[in-house]
Every structure is written in structure tokens, then in C-alpha cells.
CSV table of C-alpha atoms in Angstrom, one decimal:
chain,number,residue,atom,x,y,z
A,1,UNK,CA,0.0,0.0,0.0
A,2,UNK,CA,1.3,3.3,-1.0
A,3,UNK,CA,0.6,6.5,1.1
A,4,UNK,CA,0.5,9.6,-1.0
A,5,UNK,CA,1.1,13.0,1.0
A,6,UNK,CA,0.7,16.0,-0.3
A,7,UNK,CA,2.0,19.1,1.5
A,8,UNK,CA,0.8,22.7,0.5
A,9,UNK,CA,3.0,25.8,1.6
A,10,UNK,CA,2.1,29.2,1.4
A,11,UNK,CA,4.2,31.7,1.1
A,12,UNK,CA,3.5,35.7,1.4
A,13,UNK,CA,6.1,38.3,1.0
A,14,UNK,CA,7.1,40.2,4.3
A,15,UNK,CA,6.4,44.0,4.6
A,16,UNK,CA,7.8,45.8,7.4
A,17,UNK,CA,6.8,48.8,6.6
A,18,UNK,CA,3.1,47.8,6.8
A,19,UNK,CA,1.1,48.5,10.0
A,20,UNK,CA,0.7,46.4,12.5
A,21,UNK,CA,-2.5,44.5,12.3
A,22,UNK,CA,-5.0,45.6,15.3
A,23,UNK,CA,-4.5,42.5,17.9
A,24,UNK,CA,-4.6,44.7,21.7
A,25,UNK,CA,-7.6,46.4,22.7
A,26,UNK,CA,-6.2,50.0,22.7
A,27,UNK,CA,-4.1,51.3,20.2
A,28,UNK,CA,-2.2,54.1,18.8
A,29,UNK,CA,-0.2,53.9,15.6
A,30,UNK,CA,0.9,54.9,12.2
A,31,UNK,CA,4.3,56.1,10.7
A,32,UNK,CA,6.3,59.1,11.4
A,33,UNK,CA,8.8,59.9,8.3
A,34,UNK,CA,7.9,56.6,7.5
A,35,UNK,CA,8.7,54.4,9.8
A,36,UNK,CA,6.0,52.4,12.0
A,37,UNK,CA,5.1,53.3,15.1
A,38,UNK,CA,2.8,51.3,17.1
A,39,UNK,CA,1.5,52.5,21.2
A,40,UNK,CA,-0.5,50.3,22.6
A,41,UNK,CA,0.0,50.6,26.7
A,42,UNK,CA,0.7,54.2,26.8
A,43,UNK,CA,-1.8,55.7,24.4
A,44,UNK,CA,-4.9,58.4,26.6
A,45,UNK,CA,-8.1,60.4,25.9
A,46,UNK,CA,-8.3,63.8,28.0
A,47,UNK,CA,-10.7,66.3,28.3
A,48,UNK,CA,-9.6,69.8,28.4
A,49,UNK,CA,-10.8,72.2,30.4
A,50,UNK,CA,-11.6,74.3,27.4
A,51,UNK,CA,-14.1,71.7,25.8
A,52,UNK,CA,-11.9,70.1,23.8
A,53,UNK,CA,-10.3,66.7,23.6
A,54,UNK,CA,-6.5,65.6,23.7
A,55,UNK,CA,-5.2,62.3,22.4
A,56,UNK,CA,-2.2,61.3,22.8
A,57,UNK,CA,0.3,58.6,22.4
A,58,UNK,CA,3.8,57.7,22.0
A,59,UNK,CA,6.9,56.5,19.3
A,60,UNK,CA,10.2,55.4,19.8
A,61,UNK,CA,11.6,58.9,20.3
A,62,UNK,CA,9.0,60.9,21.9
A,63,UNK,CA,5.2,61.8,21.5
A,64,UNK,CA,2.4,62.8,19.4
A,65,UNK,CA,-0.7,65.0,20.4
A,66,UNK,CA,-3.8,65.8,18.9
A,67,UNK,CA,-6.2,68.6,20.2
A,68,UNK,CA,-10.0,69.2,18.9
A,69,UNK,CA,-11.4,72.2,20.6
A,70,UNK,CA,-13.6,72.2,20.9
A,71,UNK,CA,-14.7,69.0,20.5
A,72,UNK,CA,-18.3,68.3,19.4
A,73,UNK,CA,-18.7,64.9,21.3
A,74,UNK,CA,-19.3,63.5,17.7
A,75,UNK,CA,-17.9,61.5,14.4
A,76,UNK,CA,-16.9,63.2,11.8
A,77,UNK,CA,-13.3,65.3,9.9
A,78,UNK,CA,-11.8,67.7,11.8
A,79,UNK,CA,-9.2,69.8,9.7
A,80,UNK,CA,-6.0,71.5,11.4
A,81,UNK,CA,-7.1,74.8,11.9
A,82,UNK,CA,-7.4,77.6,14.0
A,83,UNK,CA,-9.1,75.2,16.7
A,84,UNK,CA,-7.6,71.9,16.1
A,85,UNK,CA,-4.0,71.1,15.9
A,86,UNK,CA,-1.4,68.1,15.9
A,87,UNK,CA,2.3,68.3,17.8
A,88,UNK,CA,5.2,65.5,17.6
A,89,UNK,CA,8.1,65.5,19.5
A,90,UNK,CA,10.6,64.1,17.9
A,91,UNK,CA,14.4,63.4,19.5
A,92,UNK,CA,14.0,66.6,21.5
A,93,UNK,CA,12.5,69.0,19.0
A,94,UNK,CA,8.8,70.0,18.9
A,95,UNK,CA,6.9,70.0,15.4
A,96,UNK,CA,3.7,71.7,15.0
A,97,UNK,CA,0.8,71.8,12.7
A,98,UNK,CA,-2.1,74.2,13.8
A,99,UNK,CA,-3.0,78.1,14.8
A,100,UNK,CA,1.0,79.5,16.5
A,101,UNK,CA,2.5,83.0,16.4
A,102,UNK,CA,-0.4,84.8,14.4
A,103,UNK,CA,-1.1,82.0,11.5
A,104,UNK,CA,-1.6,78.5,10.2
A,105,UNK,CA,1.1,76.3,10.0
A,106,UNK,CA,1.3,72.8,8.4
A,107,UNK,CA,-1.5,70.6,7.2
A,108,UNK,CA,-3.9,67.5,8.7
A,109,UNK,CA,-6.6,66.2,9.9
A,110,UNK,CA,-8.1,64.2,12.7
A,111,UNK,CA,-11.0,62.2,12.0
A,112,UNK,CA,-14.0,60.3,14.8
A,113,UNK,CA,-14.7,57.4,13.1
A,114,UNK,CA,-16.3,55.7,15.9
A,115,UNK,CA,-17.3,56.5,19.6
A,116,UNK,CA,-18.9,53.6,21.9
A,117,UNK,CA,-20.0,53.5,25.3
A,118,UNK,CA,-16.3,52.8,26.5
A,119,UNK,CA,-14.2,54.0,23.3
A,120,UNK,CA,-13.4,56.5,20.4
A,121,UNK,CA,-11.9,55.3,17.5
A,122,UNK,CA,-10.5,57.3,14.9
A,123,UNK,CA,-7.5,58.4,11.8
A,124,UNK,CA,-5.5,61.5,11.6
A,125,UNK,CA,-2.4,62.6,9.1
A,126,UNK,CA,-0.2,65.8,9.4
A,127,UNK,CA,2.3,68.1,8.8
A,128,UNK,CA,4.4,70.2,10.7
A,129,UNK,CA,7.2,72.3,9.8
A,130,UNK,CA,10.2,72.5,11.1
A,131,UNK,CA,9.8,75.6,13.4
A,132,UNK,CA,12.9,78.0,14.0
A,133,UNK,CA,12.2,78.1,17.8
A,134,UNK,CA,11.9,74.0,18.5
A,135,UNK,CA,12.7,72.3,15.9
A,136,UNK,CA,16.1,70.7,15.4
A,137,UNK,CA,15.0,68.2,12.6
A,138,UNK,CA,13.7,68.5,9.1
A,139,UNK,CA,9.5,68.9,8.6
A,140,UNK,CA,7.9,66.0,10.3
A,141,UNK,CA,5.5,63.9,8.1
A,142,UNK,CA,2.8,61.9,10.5
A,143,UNK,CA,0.7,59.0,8.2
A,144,UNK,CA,-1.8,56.2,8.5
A,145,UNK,CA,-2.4,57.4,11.7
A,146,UNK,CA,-5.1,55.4,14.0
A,147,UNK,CA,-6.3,55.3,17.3
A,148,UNK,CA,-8.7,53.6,19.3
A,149,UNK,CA,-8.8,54.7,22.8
A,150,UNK,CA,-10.5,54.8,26.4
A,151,UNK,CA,-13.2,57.5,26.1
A,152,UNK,CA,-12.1,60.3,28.9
């Protein structure tokens, strides 16, 4: 008696600069200057006093923040503007896109895909200049950025 065995291998090609896929709970992620960063113990929701919400989380040299003020308690696209704004610390400079010194700088947007009884879930892209008093690094390009969160 003859056994025949056939054996089936799959083979996918390996792209590391690909997010993460979402496996933890509570996440904060995307790429700064293209390389993946991926937060998922230190990531927080705040309210500010102002009406507004802060979101922040972390990459392997320092920090990223996101402001919406105020903040509408809904989904929806919220531009960098006047109101809303995006920072990243990066190796000891500060980038920032938003309303500084009299004007707009840099580009974005911060998007509420999702809100639930226990979380907000949501995207957000920018980018902010270099800025003669912080910055010590080239302009600072934040993409595929994601979240989902503890709701404050």
C-alpha cells in the first residue's frame, strides 16, 4: 500500500513597513517619516478644560498629540485649523501643525470614526514644519495614523 502525501506551503512576502495588524484592545499607531510606530499601553483620551479633547500617544523617540477644541462629542473630519492642531516631539524637537505665532502652519486632519460606550476610534495625518524656535529636525510627516482609545 502506497501512502501519497501531499504538502501545501504558502508563502507571502514580508512588509515591514506595513502597519501592525490591530490584535490589543487600545491602540495608537501609524508612521512618522515613515517608519511604523505602534503604542498600545501608553496611548490616553483627555478632556480639556476648554471643551476640547486631547489624544495622545507615544513612538520610539517621543510623543504625538492631537487637540480638537472644541470638540463636538461626535464622528466626523476635523481639519487643522485655527481650533484643532497636531504636535510630535521628535528626539527633543517639537513639530507643530495648527493656529502658532499669528497663523496657520502645516497641514492635517483628525478624524472620529467611531465612539462607543467605552471607546473613540479614529484616523489622523499631518504636517508640521520645522519651526525656527523648536525644531532641530527636518518637517515632520505623521501618516496612517489610528487610534482607538478609552473615552475620557
Amino acid at each position: 500500500t502506497t501512502i501519497a502525501c501531499i504538502i501545501f506551503i504558502a508563502c507571502s512576502k514580508k512588509n515591514n513597513s506595513s502597519l501592525p495588524p490591530e490584535t490589543f484592545k487600545e491602540y495608537f499607531r501609524g508612521k512618522l517619516n515613515g517608519v511604523v510606530f505602534n503604542d498600545t499601553s501608553l496611548g490616553s483620551i483627555l478632556s480639556t478644560p476648554d471643551n476640547g479633547l486631547q489624544i495622545n500617544g507615544y513612538h520610539a523617540n517621543g510623543g504625538i498629540s492631537l487637540w480638537l477644541k472644541p470638540y463636538s462629542g461626535s464622528t466626523g473630519e476635523n481639519l487643522v485649523n485655527q481650533s484643532n492642531s497636531a504636535f510630535v516631539g521628535n528626539n527633543g524637537g517639537l513639530y507643530y501643525a495648527g493656529f502658532i505665532n499669528g497663523k496657520i502652519q502645516g497641514t492635517g486632519k483628525i478624524s472620529i470614526l467611531e465612539i462607543t460606550n467605552n471607546f473613540i476610534r479614529g484616523t489622523f495625518y499631518f504636517i508640521a514644519p520645522a519651526d525656527s524656535n523648536y525644531a532641530i529636525l527636518p518637517t515632520q510627516l505623521v501618516t496612517e495614523g489610528e487610534f482607538k482609545l478609552k473615552k475620557p
